[in-house]
Structures are given as structure tokens and as C-alpha cells.
PDB file of C-alpha atoms in Angstrom:
ATOM      1  CA  MET A 249     133.989  38.418 -73.544  1.00 36.00           C
ATOM      2  CA  LYS A 250     130.386  37.668 -72.775  1.00 36.00           C
ATOM      3  CA  LEU A 251     128.936  35.676 -75.591  1.00 32.00           C
ATOM      4  CA  THR A 252     125.392  34.636 -74.863  1.00 32.00           C
ATOM      5  CA  THR A 253     121.676  35.482 -75.608  1.00 33.00           C
ATOM      6  CA  ARG A 254     118.721  33.224 -74.981  1.00 35.00           C
ATOM      7  CA  VAL A 255     115.555  33.000 -76.927  1.00 33.00           C
ATOM      8  CA  ALA A 256     114.717  29.548 -76.062  1.00 32.00           C
ATOM      9  CA  THR A 257     115.757  29.661 -72.516  1.00 32.00           C
ATOM     10  CA  LEU A 258     112.390  30.238 -70.974  1.00 33.00           C
ATOM     11  CA  ALA A 259     109.276  29.223 -72.772  1.00 32.00           C
ATOM     12  CA  PHE A 260     106.943  31.619 -71.036  1.00 39.00           C
ATOM     13  CA  ALA A 261     103.929  33.381 -72.490  1.00 34.00           C
ATOM     14  CA  ALA A 262     104.746  36.560 -70.667  1.00 36.00           C
ATOM     15  CA  PHE A 263     106.877  39.154 -72.386  1.00 32.00           C
ATOM     16  CA  ALA A 264     108.181  41.023 -69.358  1.00 34.00           C
ATOM     17  CA  ALA A 265     111.728  42.220 -69.133  1.00 32.00           C
ATOM     18  CA  SER A 266     113.198  40.369 -72.013  1.00 33.00           C
ATOM     19  CA  THR A 267     115.820  39.506 -72.316  1.00 33.00           C
ATOM     20  CA  ALA A 268     118.145  38.735 -71.652  1.00 35.00           C
ATOM     21  CA  LEU A 269     116.979  36.097 -73.949  1.00 41.00           C
ATOM     22  CA  LYS A 270     119.589  33.777 -72.818  1.00 51.00           C
ATOM     23  CA  ALA A 271     120.323  32.606 -76.117  1.00 45.00           C
ATOM     24  CA  GLU A 272     118.261  35.995 -76.397  1.00 50.00           C
ATOM     25  CA  ASN A 273     117.118  33.637 -78.026  1.00 40.00           C
ATOM     26  CA  ASN A 274     117.484  30.593 -77.330  1.00 39.00           C
ATOM     27  CA  ALA A 275     114.319  32.317 -75.712  1.00 36.00           C
ATOM     28  CA  ALA A 276     114.966  34.024 -72.766  1.00 44.00           C
ATOM     29  CA  GLN A 277     116.580  36.244 -71.232  1.00 42.00           C
ATOM     30  CA  GLN A 278     116.246  37.927 -71.782  1.00 39.00           C
ATOM     31  CA  GLU A 279     117.310  37.027 -71.486  1.00 41.00           C
ATOM     32  CA  ASP A 280     116.662  35.868 -68.450  1.00 41.00           C
ATOM     33  CA  ALA A 281     115.809  35.981 -64.815  1.00 40.00           C
ATOM     34  CA  GLN A 282     113.496  38.879 -65.536  1.00 41.00           C
ATOM     35  CA  GLN A 283     111.503  36.812 -67.968  1.00 43.00           C
ATOM     36  CA  ALA A 284     110.995  34.116 -65.400  1.00 45.00           C
ATOM     37  CA  ALA A 285     109.915  36.600 -62.753  1.00 44.00           C
ATOM     38  CA  ALA A 286     107.479  38.264 -65.114  1.00 45.00           C
ATOM     39  CA  ALA A 287     106.037  34.942 -66.164  1.00 48.00           C
ATOM     40  CA  ALA A 288     105.639  34.026 -62.529  1.00 46.00           C
ATOM     41  CA  LYS A 289     103.714  37.220 -61.907  1.00 46.00           C
ATOM     42  CA  ASP A 290     101.419  36.496 -64.832  1.00 49.00           C
ATOM     43  CA  TYR A 291     100.877  33.022 -63.432  1.00 43.00           C
ATOM     44  CA  SER A 292      99.674  34.389 -60.118  1.00 43.00           C
ATOM     45  CA  THR A 293      97.455  37.138 -61.536  1.00 41.00           C
ATOM     46  CA  THR A 294      95.902  34.967 -64.277  1.00 38.00           C
ATOM     47  CA  LYS A 295      97.042  37.420 -66.944  1.00 36.00           C
ATOM     48  CA  LYS A 296      99.351  36.816 -69.880  1.00 33.00           C
ATOM     49  CA  ALA A 297     101.982  39.327 -70.065  1.00 33.00           C
ATOM     50  CA  THR A 298     108.897  38.677 -71.887  1.00 33.00           C
ATOM     51  CA  ALA A 299     112.013  37.097 -72.350  1.00 35.00           C
ATOM     52  CA  SER A 300     114.793  36.259 -72.602  1.00 36.00           C
ATOM     53  CA  THR A 301     117.494  36.297 -72.302  1.00 38.00           C
ATOM     54  CA  GLY A 302     116.788  35.673 -71.720  1.00 40.00           C
ATOM     55  CA  LYS A 303     118.292  35.034 -71.379  1.00 44.00           C
ATOM     56  CA  ASP A 304     113.930  36.507 -74.262  1.00 43.00           C
ATOM     57  CA  VAL A 305     111.318  34.513 -76.380  1.00 36.00           C
ATOM     58  CA  LYS A 306     109.967  31.136 -75.902  1.00 36.00           C
ATOM     59  CA  LYS A 307     106.927  31.714 -73.907  1.00 40.00           C
ATOM     60  CA  VAL A 308     104.531  29.360 -72.233  1.00 40.00           C
ATOM     61  CA  VAL A 309     100.895  30.391 -72.037  1.00 41.00           C
ATOM     62  CA  VAL A 310     100.254  30.192 -68.314  1.00 45.00           C
ATOM     63  CA  PRO A 311      97.112  28.287 -67.311  1.00 44.00           C
ATOM     64  CA  GLU A 312      94.436  30.372 -65.632  1.00 48.00           C
ATOM     65  CA  GLN A 313      94.269  30.165 -61.856  1.00 48.00           C
ATOM     66  CA  THR A 314      91.494  31.203 -59.504  1.00 51.00           C
ATOM     67  CA  THR A 315      93.781  31.556 -56.498  1.00 62.00           C
ATOM     68  CA  THR A 316      97.374  32.607 -56.065  1.00 66.00           C
ATOM     69  CA  PRO A 317      99.648  29.675 -55.177  1.00 78.00           C
ATOM     70  CA  THR A 318     102.524  30.384 -52.796  1.00 91.00           C
ATOM     71  CA  PHE A 319     105.043  28.443 -54.865  1.00 94.00           C
ATOM     72  CA  THR A 320     105.064  27.579 -58.574  1.00 95.00           C
ATOM     73  CA  CYS A 321     107.621  26.034 -60.888  1.00 96.00           C
ATOM     74  CA  LEU A 322     108.272  26.208 -64.621  1.00 96.00           C
ATOM     75  CA  VAL A 323     110.463  23.631 -66.373  1.00 96.00           C
ATOM     76  CA  SER A 324     111.480  23.607 -70.030  1.00 96.00           C
ATOM     77  CA  GLU A 325     113.697  21.630 -72.387  1.00 97.00           C
ATOM     78  CA  SER A 326     114.848  23.562 -75.457  1.00 97.00           C
ATOM     79  CA  TYR A 327     116.819  23.309 -78.685  1.00 97.00           C
ATOM     80  CA  ASP A 328     118.239  26.320 -80.561  1.00 96.00           C
ATOM     81  CA  SER A 329     120.000  26.063 -83.889  1.00 95.00           C
ATOM     82  CA  ARG A 330     122.312  28.901 -82.760  1.00 94.00           C
ATOM     83  CA  TYR A 331     123.329  30.023 -79.306  1.00 93.00           C
ATOM     84  CA  MET A 332     122.836  33.777 -79.719  1.00 94.00           C
ATOM     85  CA  PHE A 333     123.527  35.859 -76.644  1.00 93.00           C
ATOM     86  CA  ARG A 334     123.403  39.647 -76.723  1.00 93.00           C
ATOM     87  CA  GLY A 335     124.062  39.752 -80.436  1.00 93.00           C
ATOM     88  CA  VAL A 336     126.957  37.247 -80.473  1.00 92.00           C
ATOM     89  CA  ASP A 337     126.909  33.799 -82.085  1.00 91.00           C
ATOM     90  CA  VAL A 338     128.567  32.039 -79.144  1.00 87.00           C
ATOM     91  CA  LEU A 339     128.954  28.558 -80.656  1.00 86.00           C
ATOM     92  CA  ALA A 340     129.176  29.375 -84.366  1.00 83.00           C
ATOM     93  CA  GLY A 341     128.731  26.130 -86.261  1.00 80.00           C
ATOM     94  CA  THR A 342     126.485  24.269 -83.833  1.00 88.00           C
ATOM     95  CA  GLY A 343     123.313  24.655 -81.804  1.00 91.00           C
ATOM     96  CA  ILE A 344     122.621  24.240 -78.102  1.00 94.00           C
ATOM     97  CA  LEU A 345     120.375  22.097 -75.916  1.00 95.00           C
ATOM     98  CA  SER A 346     119.227  23.673 -72.658  1.00 96.00           C
ATOM     99  CA  THR A 347     117.170  22.930 -69.569  1.00 97.00           C
ATOM    100  CA  THR A 348     115.467  25.560 -67.408  1.00 97.00           C
ATOM    101  CA  PHE A 349     114.198  24.937 -63.876  1.00 97.00           C
ATOM    102  CA  ALA A 350     112.482  28.034 -62.465  1.00 97.00           C
ATOM    103  CA  PRO A 351     110.908  27.822 -58.992  1.00 97.00           C
ATOM    104  CA  THR A 352     109.059  30.955 -57.896  1.00 96.00           C
ATOM    105  CA  TRP A 353     107.985  32.210 -54.499  1.00 96.00           C
ATOM    106  CA  HIS A 354     104.900  34.419 -54.699  1.00 95.00           C
ATOM    107  CA  ILE A 355     105.488  36.597 -51.659  1.00 95.00           C
ATOM    108  CA  THR A 356     102.285  38.531 -52.307  1.00 93.00           C
ATOM    109  CA  ALA A 357      99.887  38.824 -55.238  1.00 92.00           C
ATOM    110  CA  ASN A 358     102.180  41.555 -56.617  1.00 94.00           C
ATOM    111  CA  ASP A 359     105.644  40.378 -55.529  1.00 96.00           C
ATOM    112  CA  ALA A 360     107.653  37.364 -56.633  1.00 96.00           C
ATOM    113  CA  ILE A 361     111.165  35.967 -56.306  1.00 97.00           C
ATOM    114  CA  THR A 362     112.325  33.575 -59.020  1.00 97.00           C
ATOM    115  CA  VAL A 363     115.461  31.415 -59.372  1.00 97.00           C
ATOM    116  CA  PRO A 364     115.460  30.329 -63.058  1.00 96.00           C
ATOM    117  CA  LEU A 365     118.390  27.890 -63.150  1.00 97.00           C
ATOM    118  CA  TRP A 366     119.658  27.264 -66.701  1.00 97.00           C
ATOM    119  CA  PHE A 367     122.019  24.596 -68.051  1.00 97.00           C
ATOM    120  CA  GLY A 368     123.138  24.474 -71.681  1.00 94.00           C
ATOM    121  CA  THR A 369     125.339  22.131 -73.684  1.00 92.00           C
ATOM    122  CA  ALA A 370     126.656  22.360 -77.251  1.00 89.00           C
ATOM    123  CA  VAL A 371     124.925  19.950 -79.637  1.00 90.00           C
ATOM    124  CA  LYS A 372     128.226  18.873 -81.206  1.00 82.00           C
ATOM    125  CA  GLN A 373     131.927  19.578 -80.882  1.00 73.00           C
ATOM    126  CA  ASN A 374     133.749  21.749 -83.388  1.00 63.00           C
ATOM    127  CA  ALA A 375     136.443  24.425 -83.494  1.00 60.00           C
ATOM    128  CA  ASN A 376     134.186  26.848 -81.647  1.00 58.00           C
ATOM    129  CA  ALA A 377     132.543  24.475 -79.201  1.00 58.00           C
ATOM    130  CA  SER A 378     134.803  21.894 -77.548  1.00 65.00           C
ATOM    131  CA  ALA A 379     132.252  20.177 -75.317  1.00 80.00           C
ATOM    132  CA  TYR A 380     130.924  23.575 -74.227  1.00 86.00           C
ATOM    133  CA  ARG A 381     128.768  23.628 -71.085  1.00 90.00           C
ATOM    134  CA  GLU A 382     127.161  26.504 -69.175  1.00 92.00           C
ATOM    135  CA  LEU A 383     125.345  26.752 -65.846  1.00 94.00           C
ATOM    136  CA  ASP A 384     123.577  29.999 -64.916  1.00 95.00           C
ATOM    137  CA  VAL A 385     122.351  30.694 -61.380  1.00 96.00           C
ATOM    138  CA  PRO A 386     120.111  33.791 -61.363  1.00 97.00           C
ATOM    139  CA  ILE A 387     117.848  35.240 -58.703  1.00 97.00           C
ATOM    140  CA  SER A 388     115.346  37.971 -59.490  1.00 97.00           C
ATOM    141  CA  TYR A 389     112.682  40.004 -57.749  1.00 98.00           C
ATOM    142  CA  LEU A 390     109.712  41.606 -59.524  1.00 97.00           C
ATOM    143  CA  HIS A 391     106.952  43.884 -58.233  1.00 97.00           C
ATOM    144  CA  THR A 392     103.939  44.450 -60.471  1.00 96.00           C
ATOM    145  CA  PHE A 393     101.587  47.379 -59.958  1.00 96.00           C
ATOM    146  CA  ASP A 394      97.895  47.118 -60.724  1.00 93.00           C
ATOM    147  CA  SER A 395      98.420  49.721 -63.467  1.00 94.00           C
ATOM    148  CA  GLY A 396     100.484  47.238 -65.479  1.00 94.00           C
ATOM    149  CA  LEU A 397     103.848  48.751 -64.562  1.00 97.00           C
ATOM    150  CA  SER A 398     106.512  46.394 -63.173  1.00 97.00           C
ATOM    151  CA  LEU A 399     109.874  47.047 -61.513  1.00 97.00           C
ATOM    152  CA  GLY A 400     112.534  44.532 -60.582  1.00 97.00           C
ATOM    153  CA  GLY A 401     116.161  43.624 -60.178  1.00 97.00           C
ATOM    154  CA  GLY A 402     118.396  40.618 -59.899  1.00 97.00           C
ATOM    155  CA  TYR A 403     121.782  38.931 -59.905  1.00 97.00           C
ATOM    156  CA  THR A 404     123.182  36.171 -62.135  1.00 95.00           C
ATOM    157  CA  LEU A 405     126.251  33.969 -61.704  1.00 92.00           C
ATOM    158  CA  TYR A 406     127.315  32.543 -65.075  1.00 91.00           C
ATOM    159  CA  ASN A 407     129.574  29.468 -65.069  1.00 89.00           C
ATOM    160  CA  TYR A 408     131.286  28.518 -68.346  1.00 85.00           C
ATOM    161  CA  PHE A 409     133.014  25.202 -69.021  1.00 83.00           C
ATOM    162  CA  ASN A 410     135.198  24.698 -72.107  1.00 76.00           C
ATOM    163  CA  LEU A 411     134.580  28.321 -73.070  1.00 67.00           C
ATOM    164  CA  PRO A 412     135.306  28.914 -76.800  1.00 59.00           C
ATOM    165  CA  GLY A 413     138.490  30.975 -77.041  1.00 57.00           C
ATOM    166  CA  GLY A 414     138.759  30.980 -73.256  1.00 54.00           C
ATOM    167  CA  ASN A 415     142.286  31.446 -71.922  1.00 51.00           C
ATOM    168  CA  ARG A 416     141.364  30.478 -68.371  1.00 55.00           C
ATOM    169  CA  PRO A 417     142.478  27.192 -66.826  1.00 55.00           C
ATOM    170  CA  GLY A 418     140.561  24.402 -68.542  1.00 58.00           C
ATOM    171  CA  GLY A 419     138.585  26.952 -70.550  1.00 59.00           C
ATOM    172  CA  THR A 420     136.511  27.647 -67.439  1.00 73.00           C
ATOM    173  CA  GLY A 421     135.125  31.107 -66.736  1.00 78.00           C
ATOM    174  CA  ILE A 422     132.630  32.883 -64.508  1.00 82.00           C
ATOM    175  CA  GLN A 423     130.692  36.109 -64.737  1.00 86.00           C
ATOM    176  CA  ASN A 424     128.956  38.148 -62.010  1.00 90.00           C
ATOM    177  CA  GLU A 425     126.146  40.362 -63.236  1.00 93.00           C
ATOM    178  CA  ILE A 426     123.428  42.531 -61.704  1.00 95.00           C
ATOM    179  CA  ASN A 427     120.422  43.994 -63.479  1.00 97.00           C
ATOM    180  CA  VAL A 428     117.482  46.338 -63.043  1.00 98.00           C
ATOM    181  CA  THR A 429     114.347  46.282 -65.147  1.00 97.00           C
ATOM    182  CA  ALA A 430     111.132  48.203 -65.757  1.00 97.00           C
ATOM    183  CA  GLY A 431     108.206  47.005 -67.815  1.00 97.00           C
ATOM    184  CA  TYR A 432     104.679  47.930 -68.813  1.00 97.00           C
ATOM    185  CA  SER A 433     101.864  45.697 -70.015  1.00 96.00           C
ATOM    186  CA  LYS A 434      98.490  46.763 -71.430  1.00 95.00           C
ATOM    187  CA  LYS A 435      95.661  44.690 -72.825  1.00 94.00           C
ATOM    188  CA  VAL A 436      93.894  45.940 -75.962  1.00 95.00           C
ATOM    189  CA  GLY A 437      91.018  43.653 -76.821  1.00 93.00           C
ATOM    190  CA  ASP A 438      92.390  40.111 -76.967  1.00 93.00           C
ATOM    191  CA  VAL A 439      95.955  41.335 -77.498  1.00 96.00           C
ATOM    192  CA  THR A 440      98.422  42.115 -74.706  1.00 96.00           C
ATOM    193  CA  LEU A 441     101.089  44.720 -75.537  1.00 97.00           C
ATOM    194  CA  ASN A 442     104.361  44.735 -73.617  1.00 96.00           C
ATOM    195  CA  SER A 443     107.405  46.941 -73.291  1.00 96.00           C
ATOM    196  CA  SER A 444     110.473  46.710 -71.083  1.00 97.00           C
ATOM    197  CA  LEU A 445     113.866  48.265 -70.437  1.00 97.00           C
ATOM    198  CA  THR A 446     116.600  46.188 -68.769  1.00 97.00           C
ATOM    199  CA  TYR A 447     120.124  47.281 -67.823  1.00 98.00           C
ATOM    200  CA  TYR A 448     122.883  44.744 -67.063  1.00 96.00           C
ATOM    201  CA  TYR A 449     126.115  45.657 -65.256  1.00 95.00           C
ATOM    202  CA  GLU A 450     129.196  43.444 -64.921  1.00 92.00           C
ATOM    203  CA  LEU A 451     130.728  43.267 -61.442  1.00 88.00           C
ATOM    204  CA  GLY A 452     133.853  41.400 -62.541  1.00 75.00           C
ATOM    205  CA  THR A 453     135.672  39.145 -60.086  1.00 71.00           C
ATOM    206  CA  GLY A 454     137.984  39.548 -57.114  1.00 57.00           C
ATOM    207  CA  ASN A 455     141.550  40.783 -57.574  1.00 50.00           C
ATOM    208  CA  GLN A 456     143.958  38.137 -58.903  1.00 48.00           C
ATOM    209  CA  TYR A 457     141.062  35.819 -59.758  1.00 53.00           C
ATOM    210  CA  THR A 458     141.980  33.985 -62.954  1.00 50.00           C
ATOM    211  CA  TYR A 459     138.559  32.814 -64.097  1.00 55.00           C
ATOM    212  CA  GLY A 460     136.862  36.125 -64.894  1.00 61.00           C
ATOM    213  CA  SER A 461     135.329  36.018 -68.389  1.00 61.00           C
ATOM    214  CA  ILE A 462     133.855  39.484 -68.923  1.00 70.00           C
ATOM    215  CA  ASN A 463     135.090  43.052 -69.003  1.00 77.00           C
ATOM    216  CA  PRO A 464     134.507  44.372 -65.409  1.00 83.00           C
ATOM    217  CA  GLY A 465     132.497  47.594 -65.371  1.00 88.00           C
ATOM    218  CA  SER A 466     130.987  46.948 -68.787  1.00 91.00           C
ATOM    219  CA  SER A 467     127.222  47.013 -69.262  1.00 94.00           C
ATOM    220  CA  PHE A 468     124.427  46.221 -71.688  1.00 96.00           C
ATOM    221  CA  LEU A 469     121.039  47.892 -72.288  1.00 97.00           C
ATOM    222  CA  THR A 470     118.030  46.086 -73.761  1.00 97.00           C
ATOM    223  CA  PRO A 471     114.840  47.978 -74.726  1.00 97.00           C
ATOM    224  CA  SER A 472     112.100  45.585 -75.861  1.00 97.00           C
ATOM    225  CA  LEU A 473     108.651  45.687 -77.411  1.00 97.00           C
ATOM    226  CA  GLY A 474     106.339  42.713 -77.784  1.00 97.00           C
ATOM    227  CA  ALA A 475     102.831  41.333 -77.835  1.00 97.00           C
ATOM    228  CA  THR A 476     100.803  38.241 -76.982  1.00 96.00           C
ATOM    229  CA  ILE A 477      98.225  37.543 -79.703  1.00 96.00           C
ATOM    230  CA  PRO A 478      95.734  34.644 -79.400  1.00 96.00           C
ATOM    231  CA  LEU A 479      95.405  32.739 -82.691  1.00 96.00           C
ATOM    232  CA  ASN A 480      91.709  32.115 -82.294  1.00 91.00           C
ATOM    233  CA  PHE A 481      91.343  31.007 -85.920  1.00 90.00           C
ATOM    234  CA  LEU A 482      93.400  27.945 -84.965  1.00 90.00           C
ATOM    235  CA  LYS A 483      91.996  27.298 -81.481  1.00 86.00           C
ATOM    236  CA  LYS A 484      89.017  29.299 -80.272  1.00 85.00           C
ATOM    237  CA  ASP A 485      89.943  28.726 -76.633  1.00 88.00           C
ATOM    238  CA  GLY A 486      93.025  30.978 -76.993  1.00 86.00           C
ATOM    239  CA  SER A 487      95.449  28.159 -76.199  1.00 92.00           C
ATOM    240  CA  ILE A 488      97.626  28.978 -79.224  1.00 95.00           C
ATOM    241  CA  THR A 489      99.362  32.364 -79.110  1.00 96.00           C
ATOM    242  CA  PHE A 490     101.751  34.315 -81.327  1.00 97.00           C
ATOM    243  CA  ASN A 491     104.274  36.201 -79.170  1.00 97.00           C
ATOM    244  CA  PRO A 492     106.433  38.453 -81.381  1.00 97.00           C
ATOM    245  CA  ASN A 493     109.014  40.738 -79.799  1.00 97.00           C
ATOM    246  CA  THR A 494     111.871  42.936 -80.910  1.00 97.00           C
ATOM    247  CA  GLN A 495     114.948  44.452 -79.249  1.00 96.00           C
ATOM    248  CA  TYR A 496     117.465  47.158 -80.147  1.00 96.00           C
ATOM    249  CA  ASN A 497     120.424  46.512 -77.889  1.00 97.00           C
ATOM    250  CA  PHE A 498     123.285  48.764 -76.772  1.00 96.00           C
ATOM    251  CA  SER A 499     126.759  47.670 -75.632  1.00 94.00           C
ATOM    252  CA  PHE A 500     128.988  49.731 -73.343  1.00 94.00           C
ATOM    253  CA  VAL A 501     132.438  48.088 -73.778  1.00 92.00           C
ATOM    254  CA  TYR A 502     130.602  44.779 -73.242  1.00 92.00           C
ATOM    255  CA  ASN A 503     131.125  42.804 -76.469  1.00 90.00           C
ATOM    256  CA  ALA A 504     134.394  42.462 -78.371  1.00 89.00           C
ATOM    257  CA  ASN A 505     134.793  42.829 -82.138  1.00 90.00           C
ATOM    258  CA  GLN A 506     136.732  40.595 -84.511  1.00 89.00           C
ATOM    259  CA  ALA A 507     139.968  42.404 -83.565  1.00 88.00           C
ATOM    260  CA  GLY A 508     139.394  41.666 -79.866  1.00 85.00           C
ATOM    261  CA  THR A 509     138.622  45.287 -78.988  1.00 88.00           C
ATOM    262  CA  TYR A 510     135.683  45.938 -76.668  1.00 90.00           C
ATOM    263  CA  VAL A 511     133.222  48.242 -78.401  1.00 90.00           C
ATOM    264  CA  SER A 512     130.398  50.602 -77.455  1.00 93.00           C
ATOM    265  CA  GLY A 513     127.317  51.692 -79.353  1.00 93.00           C
ATOM    266  CA  ALA A 514     124.303  50.129 -81.034  1.00 94.00           C
ATOM    267  CA  ASN A 515     125.049  46.420 -80.529  1.00 95.00           C
ATOM    268  CA  ASN A 516     122.360  44.715 -82.605  1.00 96.00           C
ATOM    269  CA  TRP A 517     118.727  44.725 -83.651  1.00 97.00           C
ATOM    270  CA  GLN A 518     116.821  41.484 -83.402  1.00 97.00           C
ATOM    271  CA  PHE A 519     113.336  40.037 -83.400  1.00 96.00           C
ATOM    272  CA  GLN A 520     111.778  36.720 -82.417  1.00 97.00           C
ATOM    273  CA  LEU A 521     108.596  35.137 -83.769  1.00 97.00           C
ATOM    274  CA  PRO A 522     107.482  32.384 -81.361  1.00 97.00           C
ATOM    275  CA  VAL A 523     104.203  30.485 -81.388  1.00 97.00           C
ATOM    276  CA  THR A 524     103.120  28.620 -78.239  1.00 96.00           C
ATOM    277  CA  TRP A 525     100.445  25.973 -77.871  1.00 96.00           C
ATOM    278  CA  GLN A 526      99.222  25.312 -74.328  1.00 95.00           C
ATOM    279  CA  VAL A 527      98.398  21.646 -74.877  1.00 95.00           C
ATOM    280  CA  THR A 528      97.119  21.039 -71.335  1.00 94.00           C
ATOM    281  CA  LYS A 529      97.144  23.008 -68.086  1.00 92.00           C
ATOM    282  CA  VAL A 530     100.650  21.655 -67.509  1.00 95.00           C
ATOM    283  CA  VAL A 531     102.238  21.031 -70.930  1.00 96.00           C
ATOM    284  CA  SER A 532     103.089  23.588 -73.610  1.00 96.00           C
ATOM    285  CA  LEU A 533     104.959  23.467 -76.929  1.00 96.00           C
ATOM    286  CA  THR A 534     106.806  26.386 -78.516  1.00 97.00           C
ATOM    287  CA  GLY A 535     108.509  26.919 -81.863  1.00 97.00           C
ATOM    288  CA  TYR A 536     110.176  30.107 -83.078  1.00 97.00           C
ATOM    289  CA  TRP A 537     112.246  31.799 -85.758  1.00 97.00           C
ATOM    290  CA  ALA A 538     114.540  34.732 -84.975  1.00 97.00           C
ATOM    291  CA  TYR A 539     116.800  37.197 -86.757  1.00 97.00           C
ATOM    292  CA  SER A 540     119.659  39.495 -85.712  1.00 97.00           C
ATOM    293  CA  TYR A 541     121.563  42.252 -87.527  1.00 97.00           C
ATOM    294  CA  GLN A 542     124.727  43.903 -86.194  1.00 94.00           C
ATOM    295  CA  GLY A 543     127.184  46.431 -87.582  1.00 89.00           C
ATOM    296  CA  LEU A 544     129.949  46.323 -84.958  1.00 91.00           C
ATOM    297  CA  GLU A 545     131.757  43.321 -86.492  1.00 92.00           C
ATOM    298  CA  LEU A 546     131.129  41.371 -83.295  1.00 92.00           C
ATOM    299  CA  TYR A 547     133.434  38.485 -82.480  1.00 87.00           C
ATOM    300  CA  ASN A 548     132.756  35.244 -84.346  1.00 85.00           C
ATOM    301  CA  THR A 549     129.404  36.598 -85.604  1.00 91.00           C
ATOM    302  CA  GLY A 550     127.999  37.295 -89.044  1.00 92.00           C
ATOM    303  CA  LYS A 551     126.419  40.637 -89.834  1.00 94.00           C
ATOM    304  CA  SER A 552     123.013  39.126 -90.627  1.00 95.00           C
ATOM    305  CA  LEU A 553     121.890  35.866 -89.006  1.00 95.00           C
ATOM    306  CA  GLY A 554     118.684  33.857 -88.645  1.00 96.00           C
ATOM    307  CA  TRP A 555     118.008  30.848 -86.436  1.00 97.00           C
ATOM    308  CA  ALA A 556     115.174  28.738 -85.065  1.00 97.00           C
ATOM    309  CA  GLY A 557     114.306  26.568 -82.106  1.00 96.00           C
ATOM    310  CA  ALA A 558     111.685  24.644 -80.183  1.00 97.00           C
ATOM    311  CA  SER A 559     110.891  23.792 -76.577  1.00 97.00           C
ATOM    312  CA  VAL A 560     108.626  21.755 -74.335  1.00 97.00           C
ATOM    313  CA  GLY A 561     107.446  23.464 -71.138  1.00 96.00           C
ATOM    314  CA  LEU A 562     105.846  22.183 -67.930  1.00 96.00           C
ATOM    315  CA  SER A 563     104.173  24.453 -65.366  1.00 93.00           C
ATOM    316  CA  PHE A 564     103.238  23.385 -61.836  1.00 90.00           C
TER     317      PHE A 564
END
């Protein structure tokens, strides 16, 4: 039972392979490692390009660079009023605080490896969130072509502590996941248009391992569309951007419904409406509102849900 989607995970101005929107909002992941890798690429090429997941949606406008640094790092601290992950309201009744630390190695001007570490904690304890904690350890690779096309892949180890409804010892669970992603970015005037397609596959855990927390062999598909739009009527220097994006997600025996049965089909439709202000070359602020609709009666999740969040980002 994978219950997570980040919108506010990564506050990056790039759209790239959303999502994961970890807390698909909770920003990304979209959420997730892909967003960090894409943002890293934009950083090195001086262009603005997702999210998620990530882990999906909080995006930092990357400061313009004249040369390509070998190593960069993005750090963010975020709050989301709901922890939505891949259409599921993981901690129904409370929000989540999260920290992202994403070092990136720019192998070449077109290749980057990113390790966007993510740690989240429930804002308060309730029936669905008994001191919930989560640590994600992703690694992703992204190659960007001069045409605007990008291809990448990655692996994520999810570690859950006090997992809601978890029947593992101490409520602890882990999840092993691989992903592949393709994206395309095109600039039209001052606006950058983005699209991506990311596929996630669950490896499961070793035989007799008692901490597995996802259906082995299940998978999840996230097509995304988005844009980066400078709000020049607010700041003529382009430091304030509106970064809307939308996803129509598909589950392949990935999420469970209210009856506990793993289901396949159209998982959920969602959109995020983040605005980012690049205050200085290092500091950025992001706020967003998001909405999700699902018809599969997903576990612990309403049919129609909205939520909001904010983050502070630092780029080095």
C-alpha cells in the first residue's frame, strides 16, 4: 500500500518529469527524483524548465549562471496541509512538514546525477498518523538533448516509520522502486511549456522479508503537462513565476481501495498552481494550491480534495 505524492517536496522552477510529486504535491515528485534532476539540468543550462513527486510542484526559479558548476545543491523546507501521494491522502486529518536536500553532480553540460534526499514528519498525531516519519533515498540520472528532449531513470528507497495501518513490526515499512522518464521542454516567448511521462515499477523485497509495504510487481504511470510563466506585471525582472501543471495518473494494481483490494485503471486527475518568488540568487519562496479527483474509492481518500502548502528554498 503505497500512499504518497509530493507537491511540496522540491521547490524547483523546472517542470521536468513530475512527479512523482512526493506529496505529488507536497511538490515534487513527482514526484520526485526526476524533478530534482530536471531542475539541476536547468540550473546548469541557465534555462527554466517539473515535479514532483514528486515526489511534483513547488519549483524554485533557478538563478542564471554563466558557467556550468560541477556540483550544485538545492535545499528546501516545506509544509503541506495534506500529504497526497499518487492520489492517496496518506495522513488524512493532518499535514506534513518535509525537508529536501538535493546535491547534484553535473557530469557534463547535458548529463546530471541527483540524490534528492527527503524527510517528512506528520504535523500532529491522530488516528491516521501516529508520529509518522518517512525518509526517501532516491538517485536519478537525466540526459537533456539540445532539442529540449530529456531522458532519464532512477531508483528510490522509501523508509516508513509508524506507517498508518502498517502491520509490519513497529509500523515500519520499506519500498524499492525504479523509474524511467521522458520529457520535452519548449520556450514560446517568455513562457516555457513542459511535458513528461514517468513510469514507476515496484521491485518488492526479498523473500521472507517482513517489512515490505507495497504490492511487488505493481506500477504507476504519470503523464504531465505544465508551464513556467513569468509574472512580469508583479516583477519586471521575471523573478516571480506561475508554474501550473496537471497530471492524469494510472495505477496498475498499485493503490488499494477502501475494501483493501488493489485496483487498476485511471487513478486520479490532479493539478497544482504554484507561484515562486526568487527573492535573491540563493533564496526562493513558493506557495501553491492543488486539487485531486479520483473515482476508484482509494483507501482513506475522499473523491474530491484540495490542499495547499508553502516552502522556502536555497540553491547553491
